[in-house]
Amino acid sequence: MTLNMDLHWRAWRAEQNRPTLTGEGGAGLLVVLTGHGKGKSTAAFGMAWRAITRQIKVGVVQFMGGAHPSIEVQTLGRQPLCEFKVFGVGGHQQHPTRAADKAQALAAWLEVQRMLADPAIGMVICDDIHPLIHDQLLDLDTVLAELKRRRRD
């Protein structure tokens, strides 16, 4: 009886450790973290660490990154299984005009689209995208359409 339980447990554990980020219906899993205050980015980066430890490549686009490298860039961004791109959009005075912010937001969004299309990347994090949508630097319908078209693997 003990041997049978051990084999069952090992099979279950192997299935749990199988690297996958597939959601219902075969589409890539989409997780949206919202709410007031702190914790959303921390939760996303925690999921990124978990994916990396399971040998899943992660792409991160930090829309509102500052001039100085954050702790996330210094740690997560140095991992071989992580592409970390920082764009300084809005609020940090890197781009004094709305047109410059919009151009930078568009450049960041193009990077997200590239990562979503890359079959080698299993997880994409759009850190601080919501203020850009709120400020109409990115079009909500465009973002939603692209997320609906995400890969099925």
PDB file of C-alpha atoms in Angstrom:
ATOM      1  CA  MET A   1       0.000   0.000   0.000  1.00  0.00           C
ATOM      2  CA  THR A   2       2.809   2.441   0.811  1.00  0.00           C
ATOM      3  CA  LEU A   3       4.517   1.856  -2.556  1.00  0.00           C
ATOM      4  CA  ASN A   4       1.262   2.514  -4.422  1.00  0.00           C
ATOM      5  CA  MET A   5       0.686   5.778  -2.493  1.00  0.00           C
ATOM      6  CA  ASP A   6       4.275   6.825  -3.180  1.00  0.00           C
ATOM      7  CA  LEU A   7       3.887   6.238  -6.923  1.00  0.00           C
ATOM      8  CA  HIS A   8       0.600   8.146  -6.950  1.00  0.00           C
ATOM      9  CA  TRP A   9       2.193  11.051  -5.072  1.00  0.00           C
ATOM     10  CA  ARG A  10       5.182  11.140  -7.458  1.00  0.00           C
ATOM     11  CA  ALA A  11       2.907  11.171 -10.520  1.00  0.00           C
ATOM     12  CA  TRP A  12       0.813  13.982  -9.019  1.00  0.00           C
ATOM     13  CA  ARG A  13       3.938  15.946  -8.092  1.00  0.00           C
ATOM     14  CA  ALA A  14       5.408  15.547 -11.596  1.00  0.00           C
ATOM     15  CA  GLU A  15       2.180  16.935 -13.071  1.00  0.00           C
ATOM     16  CA  GLN A  16       2.235  19.880 -10.660  1.00  0.00           C
ATOM     17  CA  ASN A  17       5.835  20.690 -11.583  1.00  0.00           C
ATOM     18  CA  ARG A  18       5.240  20.501 -15.335  1.00  0.00           C
ATOM     19  CA  PRO A  19       6.085  23.950 -16.738  1.00  0.00           C
ATOM     20  CA  THR A  20       2.900  25.429 -18.161  1.00  0.00           C
ATOM     21  CA  LEU A  21       1.067  28.718 -18.089  1.00  0.00           C
ATOM     22  CA  THR A  22      -1.983  27.652 -20.056  1.00  0.00           C
ATOM     23  CA  GLY A  23      -5.382  28.928 -19.099  1.00  0.00           C
ATOM     24  CA  GLU A  24      -8.860  27.601 -19.760  1.00  0.00           C
ATOM     25  CA  GLY A  25      -9.565  26.695 -23.382  1.00  0.00           C
ATOM     26  CA  GLY A  26      -5.877  26.382 -24.250  1.00  0.00           C
ATOM     27  CA  ALA A  27      -5.208  30.131 -24.345  1.00  0.00           C
ATOM     28  CA  GLY A  28      -2.266  31.555 -22.482  1.00  0.00           C
ATOM     29  CA  LEU A  29      -3.202  32.402 -18.919  1.00  0.00           C
ATOM     30  CA  LEU A  30      -4.135  36.067 -18.404  1.00  0.00           C
ATOM     31  CA  VAL A  31      -3.805  37.455 -14.886  1.00  0.00           C
ATOM     32  CA  VAL A  32      -4.811  41.053 -14.142  1.00  0.00           C
ATOM     33  CA  LEU A  33      -3.683  42.521 -10.829  1.00  0.00           C
ATOM     34  CA  THR A  34      -5.604  45.603  -9.710  1.00  0.00           C
ATOM     35  CA  GLY A  35      -6.267  47.614  -6.584  1.00  0.00           C
ATOM     36  CA  HIS A  36      -5.203  50.682  -4.659  1.00  0.00           C
ATOM     37  CA  GLY A  37      -1.828  50.918  -3.002  1.00  0.00           C
ATOM     38  CA  LYS A  38       1.169  48.660  -3.166  1.00  0.00           C
ATOM     39  CA  GLY A  39       1.575  44.985  -4.008  1.00  0.00           C
ATOM     40  CA  LYS A  40       0.544  44.537  -7.637  1.00  0.00           C
ATOM     41  CA  SER A  41       4.039  44.682  -9.129  1.00  0.00           C
ATOM     42  CA  THR A  42       5.431  42.636  -6.248  1.00  0.00           C
ATOM     43  CA  ALA A  43       2.854  39.908  -6.913  1.00  0.00           C
ATOM     44  CA  ALA A  44       3.647  39.914 -10.646  1.00  0.00           C
ATOM     45  CA  PHE A  45       7.384  39.711 -10.012  1.00  0.00           C
ATOM     46  CA  GLY A  46       6.795  36.851  -7.569  1.00  0.00           C
ATOM     47  CA  MET A  47       5.003  34.967 -10.353  1.00  0.00           C
ATOM     48  CA  ALA A  48       7.936  35.756 -12.639  1.00  0.00           C
ATOM     49  CA  TRP A  49      10.399  34.218 -10.158  1.00  0.00           C
ATOM     50  CA  ARG A  50       8.243  31.117  -9.937  1.00  0.00           C
ATOM     51  CA  ALA A  51       8.113  30.807 -13.739  1.00  0.00           C
ATOM     52  CA  ILE A  52      11.890  31.237 -14.013  1.00  0.00           C
ATOM     53  CA  THR A  53      12.514  28.510 -11.438  1.00  0.00           C
ATOM     54  CA  ARG A  54      10.366  26.260 -13.655  1.00  0.00           C
ATOM     55  CA  GLN A  55      12.556  27.155 -16.666  1.00  0.00           C
ATOM     56  CA  ILE A  56       9.901  29.370 -18.273  1.00  0.00           C
ATOM     57  CA  LYS A  57      11.254  32.502 -19.942  1.00  0.00           C
ATOM     58  CA  VAL A  58       9.697  35.769 -18.757  1.00  0.00           C
ATOM     59  CA  GLY A  59       9.360  39.100 -20.547  1.00  0.00           C
ATOM     60  CA  VAL A  60       8.829  42.236 -18.479  1.00  0.00           C
ATOM     61  CA  VAL A  61       7.903  45.661 -19.848  1.00  0.00           C
ATOM     62  CA  GLN A  62       8.044  48.274 -17.113  1.00  0.00           C
ATOM     63  CA  PHE A  63       6.071  51.176 -18.583  1.00  0.00           C
ATOM     64  CA  MET A  64       6.851  53.769 -15.907  1.00  0.00           C
ATOM     65  CA  GLY A  65      10.419  52.922 -14.989  1.00  0.00           C
ATOM     66  CA  GLY A  66      12.615  55.633 -13.589  1.00  0.00           C
ATOM     67  CA  ALA A  67      16.060  56.903 -14.468  1.00  0.00           C
ATOM     68  CA  HIS A  68      17.631  54.783 -11.730  1.00  0.00           C
ATOM     69  CA  PRO A  69      17.508  50.966 -11.975  1.00  0.00           C
ATOM     70  CA  SER A  70      14.943  49.484  -9.592  1.00  0.00           C
ATOM     71  CA  ILE A  71      15.656  46.451  -7.423  1.00  0.00           C
ATOM     72  CA  GLU A  72      13.578  44.408  -9.881  1.00  0.00           C
ATOM     73  CA  VAL A  73      15.863  45.382 -12.762  1.00  0.00           C
ATOM     74  CA  GLN A  74      18.930  44.687 -10.624  1.00  0.00           C
ATOM     75  CA  THR A  75      17.768  41.183  -9.668  1.00  0.00           C
ATOM     76  CA  LEU A  76      15.106  39.799 -11.987  1.00  0.00           C
ATOM     77  CA  GLY A  77      16.489  41.647 -15.002  1.00  0.00           C
ATOM     78  CA  ARG A  78      19.843  39.896 -14.656  1.00  0.00           C
ATOM     79  CA  GLN A  79      18.379  36.408 -14.941  1.00  0.00           C
ATOM     80  CA  PRO A  80      19.141  34.584 -18.203  1.00  0.00           C
ATOM     81  CA  LEU A  81      15.469  33.577 -18.512  1.00  0.00           C
ATOM     82  CA  CYS A  82      14.183  37.151 -18.211  1.00  0.00           C
ATOM     83  CA  GLU A  83      13.978  39.974 -20.752  1.00  0.00           C
ATOM     84  CA  PHE A  84      13.453  43.176 -18.779  1.00  0.00           C
ATOM     85  CA  LYS A  85      12.712  46.391 -20.710  1.00  0.00           C
ATOM     86  CA  VAL A  86      12.259  49.696 -18.889  1.00  0.00           C
ATOM     87  CA  PHE A  87      10.448  52.639 -20.484  1.00  0.00           C
ATOM     88  CA  GLY A  88      10.174  55.947 -18.634  1.00  0.00           C
ATOM     89  CA  VAL A  89       6.656  57.012 -19.538  1.00  0.00           C
ATOM     90  CA  GLY A  90       4.971  59.849 -17.653  1.00  0.00           C
ATOM     91  CA  GLY A  91       5.371  61.148 -14.158  1.00  0.00           C
ATOM     92  CA  HIS A  92       9.150  61.087 -14.075  1.00  0.00           C
ATOM     93  CA  GLN A  93       9.944  64.208 -16.180  1.00  0.00           C
ATOM     94  CA  GLN A  94      12.025  62.253 -18.705  1.00  0.00           C
ATOM     95  CA  HIS A  95       9.641  63.370 -21.462  1.00  0.00           C
ATOM     96  CA  PRO A  96       8.291  66.870 -20.814  1.00  0.00           C
ATOM     97  CA  THR A  97       5.560  66.718 -23.470  1.00  0.00           C
ATOM     98  CA  ARG A  98       2.505  64.543 -23.924  1.00  0.00           C
ATOM     99  CA  ALA A  99       3.616  63.714 -27.482  1.00  0.00           C
ATOM    100  CA  ALA A 100       6.917  62.361 -26.154  1.00  0.00           C
ATOM    101  CA  ASP A 101       5.078  60.318 -23.494  1.00  0.00           C
ATOM    102  CA  LYS A 102       2.722  58.933 -26.146  1.00  0.00           C
ATOM    103  CA  ALA A 103       5.653  57.957 -28.386  1.00  0.00           C
ATOM    104  CA  GLN A 104       7.385  56.233 -25.476  1.00  0.00           C
ATOM    105  CA  ALA A 105       4.147  54.436 -24.499  1.00  0.00           C
ATOM    106  CA  LEU A 106       3.775  53.209 -28.077  1.00  0.00           C
ATOM    107  CA  ALA A 107       7.379  51.966 -28.126  1.00  0.00           C
ATOM    108  CA  ALA A 108       6.734  50.064 -24.889  1.00  0.00           C
ATOM    109  CA  TRP A 109       3.518  48.580 -26.304  1.00  0.00           C
ATOM    110  CA  LEU A 110       5.359  47.406 -29.432  1.00  0.00           C
ATOM    111  CA  GLU A 111       7.796  45.598 -27.132  1.00  0.00           C
ATOM    112  CA  VAL A 112       4.854  43.906 -25.373  1.00  0.00           C
ATOM    113  CA  GLN A 113       3.473  42.788 -28.745  1.00  0.00           C
ATOM    114  CA  ARG A 114       6.861  41.356 -29.714  1.00  0.00           C
ATOM    115  CA  MET A 115       7.095  39.443 -26.431  1.00  0.00           C
ATOM    116  CA  LEU A 116       3.546  38.114 -26.742  1.00  0.00           C
ATOM    117  CA  ALA A 117       4.357  36.783 -30.216  1.00  0.00           C
ATOM    118  CA  ASP A 118       7.687  35.211 -29.201  1.00  0.00           C
ATOM    119  CA  PRO A 119       7.166  31.456 -28.636  1.00  0.00           C
ATOM    120  CA  ALA A 120      10.268  31.343 -26.409  1.00  0.00           C
ATOM    121  CA  ILE A 121       8.622  33.670 -23.854  1.00  0.00           C
ATOM    122  CA  GLY A 122       6.097  31.930 -21.626  1.00  0.00           C
ATOM    123  CA  MET A 123       5.085  34.877 -19.432  1.00  0.00           C
ATOM    124  CA  VAL A 124       4.769  38.594 -20.204  1.00  0.00           C
ATOM    125  CA  ILE A 125       4.369  41.212 -17.476  1.00  0.00           C
ATOM    126  CA  CYS A 126       3.064  44.687 -18.370  1.00  0.00           C
ATOM    127  CA  ASP A 127       4.098  46.573 -15.238  1.00  0.00           C
ATOM    128  CA  ASP A 128       2.215  49.850 -14.658  1.00  0.00           C
ATOM    129  CA  ILE A 129       0.301  49.811 -17.948  1.00  0.00           C
ATOM    130  CA  HIS A 130      -2.961  50.949 -16.322  1.00  0.00           C
ATOM    131  CA  PRO A 131      -2.013  54.647 -15.821  1.00  0.00           C
ATOM    132  CA  LEU A 132      -1.119  54.897 -19.512  1.00  0.00           C
ATOM    133  CA  ILE A 133      -4.521  53.546 -20.504  1.00  0.00           C
ATOM    134  CA  HIS A 134      -6.213  55.858 -17.983  1.00  0.00           C
ATOM    135  CA  ASP A 135      -4.308  58.877 -19.359  1.00  0.00           C
ATOM    136  CA  GLN A 136      -5.152  57.765 -22.942  1.00  0.00           C
ATOM    137  CA  LEU A 137      -1.513  57.299 -23.908  1.00  0.00           C
ATOM    138  CA  LEU A 138      -2.524  53.762 -24.973  1.00  0.00           C
ATOM    139  CA  ASP A 139      -5.884  52.765 -26.402  1.00  0.00           C
ATOM    140  CA  LEU A 140      -7.793  50.290 -24.209  1.00  0.00           C
ATOM    141  CA  ASP A 141      -9.498  48.578 -27.166  1.00  0.00           C
ATOM    142  CA  THR A 142      -6.134  48.020 -28.869  1.00  0.00           C
ATOM    143  CA  VAL A 143      -4.652  46.509 -25.694  1.00  0.00           C
ATOM    144  CA  LEU A 144      -7.656  44.239 -25.128  1.00  0.00           C
ATOM    145  CA  ALA A 145      -7.702  43.067 -28.764  1.00  0.00           C
ATOM    146  CA  GLU A 146      -4.024  42.114 -28.580  1.00  0.00           C
ATOM    147  CA  LEU A 147      -4.508  40.242 -25.302  1.00  0.00           C
ATOM    148  CA  LYS A 148      -7.419  38.309 -26.796  1.00  0.00           C
ATOM    149  CA  ARG A 149      -5.188  37.279 -29.710  1.00  0.00           C
ATOM    150  CA  ARG A 150      -2.450  35.904 -27.434  1.00  0.00           C
ATOM    151  CA  ARG A 151      -0.838  32.621 -28.357  1.00  0.00           C
ATOM    152  CA  ARG A 152      -2.570  29.335 -27.611  1.00  0.00           C
ATOM    153  CA  ASP A 153       0.509  27.530 -26.262  1.00  0.00           C
TER     154      ASP A 153
END
